Amino acid sequence: MALQPLENEIGSKQAERQSDRFLAGLKPLELVTFISHINPDPDSIGSMLGLAHLVETTLGKRTRLTRDGIIGRAENQALVDLLGIDLIPIGEVQWEWGEALVMVDSQPNTGRHSLDPSVPIYAVIDHHDTPDELDDISFVDIRHGLGATCTLVTRYLIEQEIPIPTRIATALLYGIETEVKGYPREASVLDDSATYFLFPLADKDLIAKIRSAPLPQSYFECMLQAMQSSFKYDRLIISWVNELPQPEMASQVADFLIRFEEVEWAFCAGVYGDQLILSIRAAVSDGRAGQKLRQVVCKLGGRAGGHDRRAGGFIPLPSTSSNAVEQLQGELRRRLLKVLNIDECRGQRLVPRREILENIG
Ligand SMILES: [Mn+2]
């Protein structure tokens, strides 16, 4: 097995063999259950799958993978379907005695879980920049410098010299790909060497199929509405969506809008259930998007987190009446402009009003 690429690039001695520590703590336990953030993405799904493979192969323990919320994006659903990944809805999980809970690609107290907070967590393996208290958790491996949690999991599998089957390699590679795409890339040399390592092992045709997953009509409807309610304020574009067909649609809109040549920031907010779902993207390095979005939402009772270039969050809505939502939108816009150092100004429509009216007529 070609272990070289990652082996040479690991930095400190301390960072070595975290996988030994992780596995040692699981030895006395019977069952290992993996959890992640709400509405899991490929990085969290790939990480759960990879770690379950590690635990099953090295320790022979039973494992379960869970799903908090829904699988939103068509691509993510394709990943789960095509690789036959069994995800137990978190609400249906019966906690067992002698069970270890491992949280991946997320951290407790981020507001991104519907997990019973009294259930103890054994390990947190993540790459998000999230201020958190993790003192009670036996095993913590958080590497902010990494583009993907799947990179860390790949590292563990290599450390333990575990052969990686095609299905696992495919999920891990796709998990890394989705996390490091866009520009500027949020990738470290370790993400690149994990990609290099996984590439020959993964099913590239299957990845192509996942990338090109068929999209539902609601996707196009929502995109149209988002384009028609997009306003540019200097180097920021804001899009308001009335109702999101699925919560991740906000990030899909932001991903699309950040390509607009006149902006450095794209923000989308839309209603899903009793929450306003938020997503922000930056086209600049050192954007500190996660931190900035947290600043915007903290006084509005919301939660947010993420990375330098991409972040997401939500604000609970006491009322979903258009009045209440509009008021919150106004407040959000003001705060966003302030955090991004943009002077208050009149928003310019992305699609001129006459175009919208002509199309309706
Ligand atoms: Mn991730």
Short mmCIF file of C-alpha atoms and ligand atoms in Angstrom, two decimals:
data_model
loop_
_atom_site.label_atom_id
_atom_site.label_comp_id
_atom_site.label_asym_id
_atom_site.label_seq_id
_atom_site.Cartn_x
_atom_site.Cartn_y
_atom_site.Cartn_z
CA MET A 1 0.00 0.00 0.00
CA ALA A 2 1.39 3.41 -0.95
CA LEU A 3 1.56 5.13 2.39
CA GLN A 4 4.13 7.70 1.41
CA PRO A 5 2.25 10.85 0.40
CA LEU A 6 0.60 11.55 3.73
CA GLU A 7 3.29 9.96 5.86
CA ASN A 8 5.88 12.53 4.87
CA GLU A 9 3.75 15.55 5.44
CA ILE A 10 2.48 15.10 8.92
CA GLY A 11 3.75 18.00 10.97
CA SER A 12 4.40 17.53 14.65
CA LYS A 13 5.13 14.35 16.56
CA GLN A 14 2.10 15.08 18.68
CA ALA A 15 -0.20 14.89 15.67
CA GLU A 16 1.02 11.38 14.92
CA ARG A 17 -1.00 8.31 15.74
CA GLN A 18 -4.06 10.09 17.02
CA SER A 19 -5.83 7.06 15.57
CA ASP A 20 -4.17 4.82 18.21
CA ARG A 21 -5.61 6.95 20.99
CA PHE A 22 -9.00 7.09 19.30
CA LEU A 23 -9.20 3.30 18.97
CA ALA A 24 -7.75 2.55 22.43
CA GLY A 25 -10.60 4.41 24.12
CA LEU A 26 -13.18 2.37 22.21
CA LYS A 27 -11.75 -1.04 23.18
CA PRO A 28 -13.93 -1.66 26.26
CA LEU A 29 -17.14 -0.64 24.47
CA GLU A 30 -19.65 -2.70 22.53
CA LEU A 31 -21.10 -0.39 19.95
CA VAL A 32 -19.93 2.80 18.26
CA THR A 33 -22.53 5.24 16.94
CA PHE A 34 -21.55 8.09 14.66
CA ILE A 35 -23.35 11.39 14.64
CA SER A 36 -22.86 14.60 12.73
CA HIS A 37 -24.41 18.00 12.15
CA ILE A 38 -27.97 18.55 11.03
CA ASN A 39 -28.64 17.97 7.32
CA PRO A 40 -25.44 15.98 6.77
CA ASP A 41 -23.15 16.83 3.86
CA PRO A 42 -20.71 14.58 1.98
CA ASP A 43 -17.87 15.42 4.38
CA SER A 44 -19.85 14.25 7.39
CA ILE A 45 -21.26 11.18 5.63
CA GLY A 46 -17.85 10.17 4.25
CA SER A 47 -16.24 10.69 7.66
CA MET A 48 -18.81 8.53 9.45
CA LEU A 49 -18.44 5.79 6.84
CA GLY A 50 -14.63 5.86 6.96
CA LEU A 51 -14.43 5.79 10.74
CA ALA A 52 -17.02 3.00 10.96
CA HIS A 53 -14.84 1.00 8.58
CA LEU A 54 -11.79 1.71 10.77
CA VAL A 55 -13.56 0.65 13.96
CA GLU A 56 -15.08 -2.49 12.42
CA THR A 57 -11.82 -3.60 10.82
CA THR A 58 -9.44 -2.94 13.69
CA LEU A 59 -11.65 -3.65 16.71
CA GLY A 60 -14.44 -5.79 15.28
CA LYS A 61 -17.06 -3.60 16.98
CA ARG A 62 -20.60 -2.98 15.79
CA THR A 63 -21.20 0.49 14.35
CA ARG A 64 -24.15 2.61 13.35
CA LEU A 65 -24.36 5.76 11.26
CA THR A 66 -27.05 8.32 11.92
CA ARG A 67 -28.79 11.14 10.13
CA ASP A 68 -29.87 14.32 11.89
CA GLY A 69 -32.36 16.31 9.80
CA ILE A 70 -32.65 15.57 6.12
CA ILE A 71 -30.40 14.89 3.15
CA GLY A 72 -31.06 18.10 1.23
CA ARG A 73 -29.02 18.36 -1.92
CA ALA A 74 -29.79 15.99 -4.78
CA GLU A 75 -26.06 15.20 -4.97
CA ASN A 76 -25.99 14.16 -1.32
CA GLN A 77 -29.04 11.95 -1.77
CA ALA A 78 -27.33 10.36 -4.78
CA LEU A 79 -24.23 9.72 -2.67
CA VAL A 80 -26.30 7.93 -0.03
CA ASP A 81 -28.38 5.97 -2.57
CA LEU A 82 -25.59 4.96 -4.95
CA LEU A 83 -23.25 3.85 -2.16
CA GLY A 84 -26.09 2.23 -0.19
CA ILE A 85 -25.30 4.07 3.03
CA ASP A 86 -27.62 3.18 5.87
CA LEU A 87 -28.30 6.26 8.00
CA ILE A 88 -30.57 5.85 11.02
CA PRO A 89 -32.69 8.94 11.72
CA ILE A 90 -31.39 10.36 15.00
CA GLY A 91 -34.89 10.39 16.53
CA GLU A 92 -35.18 6.61 16.08
CA VAL A 93 -31.88 5.75 17.74
CA GLN A 94 -32.21 3.75 20.95
CA TRP A 95 -29.17 4.49 23.07
CA GLU A 96 -27.51 1.38 24.45
CA TRP A 97 -25.41 0.69 27.50
CA GLY A 98 -21.75 0.31 26.55
CA GLU A 99 -22.14 2.51 23.53
CA ALA A 100 -19.68 5.15 22.39
CA LEU A 101 -20.88 8.24 20.61
CA VAL A 102 -18.52 9.77 18.07
CA MET A 103 -19.30 13.19 16.63
CA VAL A 104 -17.72 13.99 13.27
CA ASP A 105 -17.51 17.15 11.16
CA SER A 106 -19.24 19.07 13.93
CA GLN A 107 -18.98 19.98 17.61
CA PRO A 108 -21.44 19.90 20.49
CA ASN A 109 -23.15 23.15 21.52
CA THR A 110 -23.19 24.53 17.99
CA GLY A 111 -26.96 24.37 17.84
CA ARG A 112 -26.63 22.12 14.84
CA HIS A 113 -27.94 18.95 16.50
CA SER A 114 -31.22 17.57 17.67
CA LEU A 115 -29.37 15.13 19.88
CA ASP A 116 -30.32 14.65 23.52
CA PRO A 117 -27.59 16.75 25.23
CA SER A 118 -27.48 14.36 28.19
CA VAL A 119 -26.08 11.54 26.05
CA PRO A 120 -22.30 11.59 26.67
CA ILE A 121 -19.99 11.93 23.69
CA TYR A 122 -16.76 9.94 23.58
CA ALA A 123 -15.05 11.69 20.69
CA VAL A 124 -15.20 14.79 18.53
CA ILE A 125 -13.36 14.71 15.20
CA ASP A 126 -13.75 17.89 13.20
CA HIS A 127 -12.18 20.76 11.26
CA HIS A 128 -14.59 23.61 11.97
CA ASP A 129 -13.59 26.79 13.66
CA THR A 130 -16.11 26.78 16.48
CA PRO A 131 -15.58 28.23 19.92
CA ASP A 132 -16.67 25.42 22.18
CA GLU A 133 -16.25 23.68 25.50
CA LEU A 134 -14.94 20.20 25.03
CA ASP A 135 -13.48 19.49 28.48
CA ASP A 136 -15.79 16.55 29.19
CA ILE A 137 -14.93 14.72 26.00
CA SER A 138 -12.26 12.00 26.22
CA PHE A 139 -11.02 12.22 22.66
CA VAL A 140 -10.84 15.46 20.71
CA ASP A 141 -9.10 15.87 17.36
CA ILE A 142 -9.98 19.20 15.77
CA ARG A 143 -7.76 20.46 12.98
CA HIS A 144 -8.79 23.89 11.78
CA GLY A 145 -6.21 23.87 9.03
CA LEU A 146 -7.84 21.00 7.17
CA GLY A 147 -10.30 21.52 4.34
CA ALA A 148 -12.25 18.36 5.16
CA THR A 149 -12.88 16.00 8.05
CA CYS A 150 -12.62 13.18 5.47
CA THR A 151 -8.92 14.07 5.14
CA LEU A 152 -8.43 13.39 8.84
CA VAL A 153 -10.31 10.10 8.54
CA THR A 154 -8.21 9.07 5.54
CA ARG A 155 -5.18 9.84 7.67
CA TYR A 156 -6.44 7.50 10.43
CA LEU A 157 -7.01 4.67 7.92
CA ILE A 158 -3.50 5.10 6.53
CA GLU A 159 -1.96 5.22 10.01
CA GLN A 160 -3.66 1.94 10.87
CA GLU A 161 -2.72 0.43 7.49
CA ILE A 162 -6.31 -0.50 6.76
CA PRO A 163 -7.10 -1.32 3.13
CA ILE A 164 -9.73 1.12 1.88
CA PRO A 165 -12.48 -0.51 -0.21
CA THR A 166 -13.79 1.33 -3.29
CA ARG A 167 -17.05 2.34 -1.62
CA ILE A 168 -15.27 3.99 1.32
CA ALA A 169 -12.63 5.63 -0.86
CA THR A 170 -15.36 7.02 -3.13
CA ALA A 171 -17.24 8.59 -0.22
CA LEU A 172 -14.06 10.03 1.31
CA LEU A 173 -12.82 11.44 -1.99
CA TYR A 174 -16.19 13.03 -2.76
CA GLY A 175 -16.33 14.43 0.78
CA ILE A 176 -12.98 16.16 0.29
CA GLU A 177 -13.88 17.36 -3.21
CA THR A 178 -17.04 19.11 -2.03
CA GLU A 179 -15.22 20.84 0.82
CA VAL A 180 -12.31 22.24 -1.16
CA LYS A 181 -14.12 23.40 -4.28
CA GLY A 182 -14.62 27.06 -5.13
CA TYR A 183 -11.99 29.78 -5.08
CA PRO A 184 -9.98 30.54 -3.02
CA ARG A 185 -9.60 26.86 -2.14
CA GLU A 186 -9.77 26.06 1.52
CA ALA A 187 -7.41 23.14 1.27
CA SER A 188 -4.19 22.19 3.00
CA VAL A 189 -1.39 20.04 1.68
CA LEU A 190 -2.93 17.15 3.65
CA ASP A 191 -6.24 17.49 1.77
CA ASP A 192 -4.32 17.29 -1.48
CA SER A 193 -2.30 14.25 -0.44
CA ALA A 194 -5.43 12.48 0.80
CA THR A 195 -7.04 13.21 -2.59
CA TYR A 196 -3.95 11.87 -4.35
CA PHE A 197 -4.03 8.75 -2.19
CA LEU A 198 -7.77 8.07 -2.59
CA PHE A 199 -8.06 8.83 -6.30
CA PRO A 200 -6.87 5.46 -7.66
CA LEU A 201 -9.03 3.63 -5.11
CA ALA A 202 -12.30 5.49 -5.75
CA ASP A 203 -15.00 4.89 -8.36
CA LYS A 204 -14.65 8.00 -10.53
CA ASP A 205 -17.67 7.18 -12.69
CA LEU A 206 -19.82 6.97 -9.60
CA ILE A 207 -18.49 10.32 -8.41
CA ALA A 208 -19.36 11.81 -11.81
CA LYS A 209 -22.88 10.41 -11.43
CA ILE A 210 -23.19 11.94 -7.96
CA ARG A 211 -21.95 15.33 -9.17
CA SER A 212 -24.50 15.31 -11.97
CA ALA A 213 -27.44 14.09 -9.89
CA PRO A 214 -30.81 14.99 -11.46
CA LEU A 215 -32.36 18.09 -9.88
CA PRO A 216 -36.03 18.44 -8.89
CA GLN A 217 -38.30 21.14 -10.33
CA SER A 218 -38.30 22.92 -6.95
CA TYR A 219 -34.60 23.64 -7.46
CA PHE A 220 -35.26 25.73 -10.59
CA GLU A 221 -38.31 27.43 -9.11
CA CYS A 222 -36.33 28.42 -6.04
CA MET A 223 -33.35 29.59 -8.11
CA LEU A 224 -35.61 31.82 -10.22
CA GLN A 225 -37.19 33.35 -7.14
CA ALA A 226 -33.76 33.83 -5.57
CA MET A 227 -32.41 35.61 -8.67
CA GLN A 228 -35.43 37.89 -8.76
CA SER A 229 -35.00 38.89 -5.14
CA SER A 230 -31.25 39.46 -5.22
CA PHE A 231 -29.89 42.90 -4.42
CA LYS A 232 -26.35 44.14 -4.67
CA TYR A 233 -24.89 46.41 -2.01
CA ASP A 234 -21.41 47.41 -3.09
CA ARG A 235 -19.37 44.13 -3.00
CA LEU A 236 -22.13 42.10 -1.36
CA ILE A 237 -25.13 40.41 -2.93
CA ILE A 238 -28.10 39.44 -0.79
CA SER A 239 -30.83 37.07 -1.88
CA TRP A 240 -34.09 36.55 0.00
CA VAL A 241 -36.00 33.35 -0.62
CA ASN A 242 -39.53 33.08 0.71
CA GLU A 243 -39.72 29.39 1.23
CA LEU A 244 -36.89 26.95 0.76
CA PRO A 245 -37.87 23.56 -0.68
CA GLN A 246 -35.11 22.07 1.47
CA PRO A 247 -32.77 23.85 3.93
CA GLU A 248 -29.58 23.44 1.91
CA MET A 249 -31.07 25.38 -0.97
CA ALA A 250 -29.85 28.57 0.76
CA SER A 251 -26.25 27.45 0.35
CA GLN A 252 -26.89 26.37 -3.23
CA VAL A 253 -28.13 29.90 -4.02
CA ALA A 254 -25.11 31.46 -2.29
CA ASP A 255 -22.75 29.11 -4.16
CA PHE A 256 -24.32 30.26 -7.43
CA LEU A 257 -24.32 33.99 -6.61
CA ILE A 258 -20.72 34.14 -5.44
CA ARG A 259 -19.73 33.66 -9.08
CA PHE A 260 -21.17 37.13 -9.88
CA GLU A 261 -18.23 39.19 -11.12
CA GLU A 262 -19.22 42.33 -9.22
CA VAL A 263 -19.20 40.90 -5.71
CA GLU A 264 -16.88 39.43 -3.10
CA TRP A 265 -19.64 38.24 -0.78
CA ALA A 266 -22.90 36.39 -1.39
CA PHE A 267 -25.58 35.86 1.22
CA CYS A 268 -28.87 34.00 1.01
CA ALA A 269 -31.63 33.62 3.58
CA GLY A 270 -34.84 31.66 3.28
CA VAL A 271 -37.59 30.28 5.44
CA TYR A 272 -37.66 26.58 6.23
CA GLY A 273 -40.13 25.44 8.85
CA ASP A 274 -39.89 27.88 11.74
CA GLN A 275 -36.36 29.00 10.96
CA LEU A 276 -34.67 31.50 8.72
CA ILE A 277 -31.82 29.53 7.16
CA LEU A 278 -28.71 31.54 6.31
CA SER A 279 -25.76 30.93 4.07
CA ILE A 280 -22.79 33.09 3.20
CA ARG A 281 -19.89 32.75 0.77
CA ALA A 282 -16.74 34.80 0.35
CA ALA A 283 -14.61 35.12 -2.78
CA VAL A 284 -11.69 36.51 -0.78
CA SER A 285 -9.14 34.72 1.33
CA ASP A 286 -9.12 35.35 5.05
CA GLY A 287 -12.83 36.13 4.83
CA ARG A 288 -13.55 34.74 8.30
CA ALA A 289 -17.08 34.06 7.09
CA GLY A 290 -18.00 31.87 10.07
CA GLN A 291 -16.94 34.48 12.60
CA LYS A 292 -18.67 37.27 10.72
CA LEU A 293 -21.94 35.42 10.36
CA ARG A 294 -21.85 34.64 14.07
CA GLN A 295 -21.45 38.35 14.78
CA VAL A 296 -24.46 39.07 12.57
CA VAL A 297 -26.82 36.54 14.12
CA CYS A 298 -25.82 36.38 17.78
CA LYS A 299 -28.00 39.30 18.89
CA LEU A 300 -30.90 37.97 16.82
CA GLY A 301 -31.04 34.69 18.76
CA GLY A 302 -29.46 32.77 15.92
CA ARG A 303 -26.52 30.39 15.57
CA ALA A 304 -23.85 30.24 12.93
CA GLY A 305 -20.54 28.63 12.13
CA GLY A 306 -18.33 27.56 9.33
CA HIS A 307 -15.07 28.30 7.65
CA ASP A 308 -13.16 31.18 6.16
CA ARG A 309 -14.97 31.29 2.86
CA ARG A 310 -18.23 29.52 3.65
CA ALA A 311 -20.56 29.61 6.59
CA GLY A 312 -24.14 28.85 7.50
CA GLY A 313 -26.56 29.43 10.30
CA PHE A 314 -30.14 29.95 11.28
CA ILE A 315 -32.41 32.25 13.26
CA PRO A 316 -35.51 30.82 14.96
CA LEU A 317 -38.66 32.60 13.75
CA PRO A 318 -41.30 33.34 16.38
CA SER A 319 -43.63 34.11 13.47
CA THR A 320 -43.38 33.30 9.76
CA SER A 321 -45.78 36.10 8.78
CA SER A 322 -44.37 38.15 5.90
CA ASN A 323 -44.28 41.21 8.17
CA ALA A 324 -42.16 39.50 10.80
CA VAL A 325 -39.84 38.00 8.19
CA GLU A 326 -39.43 41.34 6.40
CA GLN A 327 -38.55 43.07 9.64
CA LEU A 328 -35.90 40.47 10.39
CA GLN A 329 -34.56 40.76 6.84
CA GLY A 330 -34.10 44.50 7.33
CA GLU A 331 -32.24 43.96 10.57
CA LEU A 332 -30.09 41.23 9.05
CA ARG A 333 -29.18 43.42 6.09
CA ARG A 334 -28.13 46.29 8.37
CA ARG A 335 -25.98 44.03 10.51
CA LEU A 336 -24.44 42.31 7.53
CA LEU A 337 -23.41 45.61 5.91
CA LYS A 338 -21.91 46.75 9.19
CA VAL A 339 -19.89 43.57 9.75
CA LEU A 340 -18.58 43.72 6.17
CA ASN A 341 -17.77 47.45 6.45
CA ILE A 342 -20.11 48.44 3.66
CA ASP A 343 -21.85 51.82 3.90
CA GLU A 344 -25.64 51.79 4.01
CA CYS A 345 -26.82 52.17 0.44
CA ARG A 346 -29.77 51.40 -1.77
CA GLY A 347 -29.65 47.85 -3.11
CA GLN A 348 -29.40 47.34 -6.85
CA ARG A 349 -31.43 44.52 -8.30
CA LEU A 350 -29.51 41.68 -9.95
CA VAL A 351 -32.37 41.26 -12.42
CA PRO A 352 -33.90 44.63 -13.34
CA ARG A 353 -37.54 45.01 -12.35
CA ARG A 354 -38.69 45.56 -15.94
CA GLU A 355 -37.29 42.17 -16.94
CA ILE A 356 -39.18 40.49 -14.12
CA LEU A 357 -42.44 42.25 -15.06
CA GLU A 358 -42.03 41.51 -18.77
CA ASN A 359 -41.53 37.87 -18.01
CA ILE A 360 -44.61 37.73 -15.82
CA GLY A 361 -46.66 39.54 -18.50
MN MN B 1 -16.65 19.42 6.83
#
